[in-house]
CSV table of C-alpha atoms in Angstrom, one decimal:
chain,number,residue,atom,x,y,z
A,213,UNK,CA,16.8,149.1,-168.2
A,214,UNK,CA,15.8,150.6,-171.4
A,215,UNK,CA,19.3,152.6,-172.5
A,216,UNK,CA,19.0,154.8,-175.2
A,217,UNK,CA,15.4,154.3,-176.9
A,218,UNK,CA,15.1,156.1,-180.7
A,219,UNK,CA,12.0,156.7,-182.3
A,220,UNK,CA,10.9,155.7,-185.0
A,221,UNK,CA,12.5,152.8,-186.2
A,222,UNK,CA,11.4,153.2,-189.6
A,223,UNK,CA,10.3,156.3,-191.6
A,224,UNK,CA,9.8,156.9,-195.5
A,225,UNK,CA,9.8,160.6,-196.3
A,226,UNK,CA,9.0,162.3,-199.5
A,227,UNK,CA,11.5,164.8,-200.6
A,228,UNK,CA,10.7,168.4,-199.0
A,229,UNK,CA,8.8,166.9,-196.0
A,230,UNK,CA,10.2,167.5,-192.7
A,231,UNK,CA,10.4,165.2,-190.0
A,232,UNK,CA,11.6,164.8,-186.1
A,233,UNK,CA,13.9,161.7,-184.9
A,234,UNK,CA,13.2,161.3,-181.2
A,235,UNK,CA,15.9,159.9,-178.6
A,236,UNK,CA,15.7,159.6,-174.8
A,237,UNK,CA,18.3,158.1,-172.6
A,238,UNK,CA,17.6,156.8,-168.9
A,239,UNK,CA,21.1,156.8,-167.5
A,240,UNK,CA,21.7,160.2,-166.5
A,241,UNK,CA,24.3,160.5,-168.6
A,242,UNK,CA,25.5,164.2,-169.7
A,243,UNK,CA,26.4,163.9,-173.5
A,244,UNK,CA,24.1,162.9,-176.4
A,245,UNK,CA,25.2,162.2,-179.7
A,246,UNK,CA,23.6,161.7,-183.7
A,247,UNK,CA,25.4,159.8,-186.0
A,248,UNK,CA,24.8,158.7,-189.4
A,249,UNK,CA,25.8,155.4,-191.0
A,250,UNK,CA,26.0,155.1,-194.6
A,251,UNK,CA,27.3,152.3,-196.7
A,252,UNK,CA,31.4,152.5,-196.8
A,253,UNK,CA,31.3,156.0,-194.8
A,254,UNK,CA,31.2,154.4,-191.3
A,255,UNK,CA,29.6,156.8,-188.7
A,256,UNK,CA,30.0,160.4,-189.0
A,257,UNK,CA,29.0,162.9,-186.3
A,258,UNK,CA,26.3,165.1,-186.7
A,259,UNK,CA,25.2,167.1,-184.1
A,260,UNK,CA,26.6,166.7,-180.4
A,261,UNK,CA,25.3,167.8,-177.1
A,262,UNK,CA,28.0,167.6,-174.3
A,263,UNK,CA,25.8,168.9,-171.3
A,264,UNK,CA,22.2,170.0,-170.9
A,265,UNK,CA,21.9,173.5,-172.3
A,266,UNK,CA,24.5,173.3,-175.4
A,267,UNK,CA,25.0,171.8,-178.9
A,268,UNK,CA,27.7,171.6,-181.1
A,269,UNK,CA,28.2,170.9,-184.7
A,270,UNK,CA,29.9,167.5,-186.2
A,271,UNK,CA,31.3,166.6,-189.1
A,272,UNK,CA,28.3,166.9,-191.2
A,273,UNK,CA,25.3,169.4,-189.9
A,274,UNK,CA,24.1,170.4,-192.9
A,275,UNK,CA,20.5,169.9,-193.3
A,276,UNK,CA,20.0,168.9,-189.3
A,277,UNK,CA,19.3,170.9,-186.5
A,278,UNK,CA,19.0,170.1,-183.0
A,279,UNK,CA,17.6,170.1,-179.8
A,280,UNK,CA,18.5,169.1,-176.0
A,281,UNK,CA,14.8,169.2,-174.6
A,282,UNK,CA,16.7,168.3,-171.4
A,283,UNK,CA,19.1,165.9,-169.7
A,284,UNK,CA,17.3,162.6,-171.2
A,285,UNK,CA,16.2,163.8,-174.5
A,286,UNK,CA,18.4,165.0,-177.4
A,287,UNK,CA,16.2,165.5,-181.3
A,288,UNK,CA,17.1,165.6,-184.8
A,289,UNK,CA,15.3,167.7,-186.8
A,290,UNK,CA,15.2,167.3,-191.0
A,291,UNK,CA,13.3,170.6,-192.1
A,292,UNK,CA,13.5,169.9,-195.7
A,293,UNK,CA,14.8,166.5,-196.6
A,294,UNK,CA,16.5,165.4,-199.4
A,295,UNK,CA,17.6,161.8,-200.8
A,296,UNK,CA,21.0,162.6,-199.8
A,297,UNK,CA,19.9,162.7,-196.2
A,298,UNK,CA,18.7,158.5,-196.7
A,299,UNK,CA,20.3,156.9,-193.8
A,300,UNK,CA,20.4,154.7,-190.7
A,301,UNK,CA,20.7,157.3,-188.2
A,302,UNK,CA,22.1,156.4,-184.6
A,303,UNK,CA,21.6,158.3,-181.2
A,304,UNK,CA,24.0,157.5,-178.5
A,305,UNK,CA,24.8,159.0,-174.9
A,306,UNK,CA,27.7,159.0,-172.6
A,307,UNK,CA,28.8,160.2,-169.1
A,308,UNK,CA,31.6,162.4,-170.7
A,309,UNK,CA,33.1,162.7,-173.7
A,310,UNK,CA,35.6,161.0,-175.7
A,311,UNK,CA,37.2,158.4,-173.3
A,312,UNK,CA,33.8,157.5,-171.8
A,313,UNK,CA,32.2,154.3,-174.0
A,314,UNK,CA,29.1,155.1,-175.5
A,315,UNK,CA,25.7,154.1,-175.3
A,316,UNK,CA,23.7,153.6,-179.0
A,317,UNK,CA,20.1,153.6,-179.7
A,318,UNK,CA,19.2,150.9,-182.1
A,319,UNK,CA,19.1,153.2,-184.8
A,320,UNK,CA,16.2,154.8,-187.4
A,321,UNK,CA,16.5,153.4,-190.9
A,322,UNK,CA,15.1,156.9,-193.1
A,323,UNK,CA,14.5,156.8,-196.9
A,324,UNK,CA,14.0,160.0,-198.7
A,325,UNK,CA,12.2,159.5,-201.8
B,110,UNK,CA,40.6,163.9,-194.5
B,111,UNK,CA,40.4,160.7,-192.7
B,112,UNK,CA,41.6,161.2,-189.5
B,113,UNK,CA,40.4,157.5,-188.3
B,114,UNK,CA,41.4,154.4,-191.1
B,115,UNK,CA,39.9,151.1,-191.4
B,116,UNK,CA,41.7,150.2,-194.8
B,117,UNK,CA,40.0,146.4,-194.9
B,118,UNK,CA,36.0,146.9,-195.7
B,119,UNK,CA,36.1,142.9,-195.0
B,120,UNK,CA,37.7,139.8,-193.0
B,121,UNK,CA,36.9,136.0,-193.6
B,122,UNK,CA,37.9,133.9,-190.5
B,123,UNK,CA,37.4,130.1,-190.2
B,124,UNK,CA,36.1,129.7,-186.7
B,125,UNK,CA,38.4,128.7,-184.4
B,126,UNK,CA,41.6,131.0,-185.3
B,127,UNK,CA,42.7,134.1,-185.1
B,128,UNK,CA,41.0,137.3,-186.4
B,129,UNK,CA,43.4,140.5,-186.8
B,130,UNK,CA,41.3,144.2,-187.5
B,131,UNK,CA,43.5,146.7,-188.0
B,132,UNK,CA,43.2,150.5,-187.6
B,133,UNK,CA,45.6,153.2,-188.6
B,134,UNK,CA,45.3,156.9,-187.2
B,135,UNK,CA,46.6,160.4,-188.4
B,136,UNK,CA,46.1,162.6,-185.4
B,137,UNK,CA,49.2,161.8,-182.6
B,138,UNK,CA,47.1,163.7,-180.3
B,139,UNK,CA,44.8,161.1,-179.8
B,140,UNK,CA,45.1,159.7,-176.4
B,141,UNK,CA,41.7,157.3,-176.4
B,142,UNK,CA,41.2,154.2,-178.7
B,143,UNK,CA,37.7,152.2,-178.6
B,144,UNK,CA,36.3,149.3,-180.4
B,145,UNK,CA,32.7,148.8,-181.3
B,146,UNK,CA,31.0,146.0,-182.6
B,147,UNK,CA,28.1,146.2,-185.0
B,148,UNK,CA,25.1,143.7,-185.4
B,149,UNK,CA,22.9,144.0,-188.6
B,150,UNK,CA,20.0,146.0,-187.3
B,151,UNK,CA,21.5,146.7,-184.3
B,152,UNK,CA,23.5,149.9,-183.0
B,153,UNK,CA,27.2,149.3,-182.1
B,154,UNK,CA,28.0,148.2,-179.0
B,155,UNK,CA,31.3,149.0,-176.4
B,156,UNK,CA,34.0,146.3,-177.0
B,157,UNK,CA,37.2,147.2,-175.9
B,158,UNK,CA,38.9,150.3,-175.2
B,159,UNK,CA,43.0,151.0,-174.3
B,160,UNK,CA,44.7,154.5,-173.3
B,161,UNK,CA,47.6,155.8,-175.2
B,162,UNK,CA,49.6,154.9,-172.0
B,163,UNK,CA,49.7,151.4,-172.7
B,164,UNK,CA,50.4,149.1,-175.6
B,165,UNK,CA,48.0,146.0,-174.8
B,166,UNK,CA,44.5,145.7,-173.1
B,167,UNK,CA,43.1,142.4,-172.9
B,168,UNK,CA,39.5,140.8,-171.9
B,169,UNK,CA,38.8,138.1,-172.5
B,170,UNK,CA,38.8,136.7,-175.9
B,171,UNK,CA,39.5,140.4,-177.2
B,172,UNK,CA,42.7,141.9,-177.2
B,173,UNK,CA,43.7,145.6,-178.4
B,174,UNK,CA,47.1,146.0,-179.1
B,175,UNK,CA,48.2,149.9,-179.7
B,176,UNK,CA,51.8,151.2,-181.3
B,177,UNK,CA,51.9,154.8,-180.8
B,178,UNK,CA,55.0,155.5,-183.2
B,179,UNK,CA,52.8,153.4,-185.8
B,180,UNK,CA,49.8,155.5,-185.2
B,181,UNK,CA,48.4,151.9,-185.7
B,182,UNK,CA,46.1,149.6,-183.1
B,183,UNK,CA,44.9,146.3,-184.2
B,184,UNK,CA,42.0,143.7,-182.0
B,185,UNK,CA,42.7,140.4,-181.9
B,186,UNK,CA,39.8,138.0,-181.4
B,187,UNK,CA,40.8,134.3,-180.1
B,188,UNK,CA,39.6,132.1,-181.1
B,189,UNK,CA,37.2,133.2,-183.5
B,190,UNK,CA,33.6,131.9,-183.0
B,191,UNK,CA,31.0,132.4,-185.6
B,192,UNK,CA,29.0,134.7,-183.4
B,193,UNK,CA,32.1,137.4,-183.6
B,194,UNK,CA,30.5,137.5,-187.2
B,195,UNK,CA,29.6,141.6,-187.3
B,196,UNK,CA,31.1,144.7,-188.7
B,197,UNK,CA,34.0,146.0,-186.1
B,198,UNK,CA,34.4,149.9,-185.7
B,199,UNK,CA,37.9,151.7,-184.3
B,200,UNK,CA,37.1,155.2,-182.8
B,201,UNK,CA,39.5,157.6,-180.9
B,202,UNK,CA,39.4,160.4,-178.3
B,203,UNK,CA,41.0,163.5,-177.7
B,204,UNK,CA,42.0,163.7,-174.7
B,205,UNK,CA,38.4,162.8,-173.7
B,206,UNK,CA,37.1,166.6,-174.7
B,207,UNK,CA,35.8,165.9,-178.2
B,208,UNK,CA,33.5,163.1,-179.6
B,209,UNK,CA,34.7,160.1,-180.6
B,210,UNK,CA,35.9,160.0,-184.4
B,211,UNK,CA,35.0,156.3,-186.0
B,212,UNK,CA,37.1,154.3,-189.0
B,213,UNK,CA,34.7,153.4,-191.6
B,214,UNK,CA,34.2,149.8,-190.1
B,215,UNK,CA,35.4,146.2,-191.1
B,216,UNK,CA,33.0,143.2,-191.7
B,217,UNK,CA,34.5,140.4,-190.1
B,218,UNK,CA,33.0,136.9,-191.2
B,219,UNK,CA,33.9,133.9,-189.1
B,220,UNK,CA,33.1,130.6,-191.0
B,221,UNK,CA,32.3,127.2,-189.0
């Protein structure tokens, strides 16, 4: 029972390249989720997806977009990166929203150099 | 603004006793309260969740304690074992229609 699987672990970007972050979830849940985790900032929302078909902006989209390729896969897409966008990014899924408990991906360490 | 506040970055515990997180909240509409716990290298995982409608939710070693007038909830791990050793994140709900909102995390150490 694989969960939420995020690809790739690691990636090293030079700034201006763009770049994909992958995640698929295999528990038929309807919401997907990218978060970012930066030292003393905690996790902050990017982009959400509550059902198949729709995304939403977070707290901090700028710089991200999105896609819900369907009900198991949910991508983050950097068009342009920049240092500021160094991170451990995290997908997670859920049945609902809110009230249900997520479900995180093991998480993609990114450095923008 | 900070809607979600985890004032204490860190927590040293000697194994054995009690370890107290604390989390403060701005928005009285929340109505959902969650903890998650955080292994280096890992993403977070569910701990412990409680429902405005009560004041206590226990399992376990883990207990969440919630005081609405407060705006303030607080985990309380007993005993403390060194393997609780991770960084503890609060997160709340509203009204199960919006995505969770997360404290900046506390990084509890438990020492043997």
């Amino acid at each position: 029972n694989a969960g939420v699987t995020q690809t790739p672990k690691f990636q090293v970007l030079k700034t201006g390249q763009s770049m994909t972050l992958q995640c698929a979830q295999d528990m038929n849940h309807n919401s997907m989720y990218w978060y970012r985790q930066d030292p003393g900032m905690g996790l902050r929302l990017i982009y959400y997806s509550a059902s198949e078909g729709t995304t939403d902006k977070g707290e901090v989209p700028n710089g991200y977009n999105v896609s819900r390729l369907n009900k198991r896969e949910f991508s983050l897409r950097l068009e342009s990166a920049a240092p500021s966008q160094t991170s451990v990014y995290f997908c997670a899924s859920s049945a609902g929203q809110g009230a249900n408990g997520y479900t995180f991906g093991s998480g993609t360490r990114l450095t923008v150099v | 603004d900070q809607q979600v506040k985890q004032n204490s970055p860190s927590l040293s515990v000697q194994e054995g006793r009690i370890s107290i997180l604390n989390c403060d909240y701005t928005n009285s509409m929340f109505d959902y309260f969650l903890w998650y716990k955080k292994y280096p290298a890992e993403g977070p995982t569910f701990l412990i969740s409680i429902s405005s409608i009560k004041d206590k939710n226990e399992d376990g070693r883990f207990t969440v304690f919630l005081n609405k007038s407060a705006k303030h909830l607080s985990l309380h791990i007993v005993p403390s074992q060194p393997g609780d050793s991770a960084v503890y994140f609060c997160a709340a709900s509203l009204s199960g229609n919006t995505p969770l909102v997360f404290g900046k995390g506390t990084r509890l150490s438990v020492i043997a």
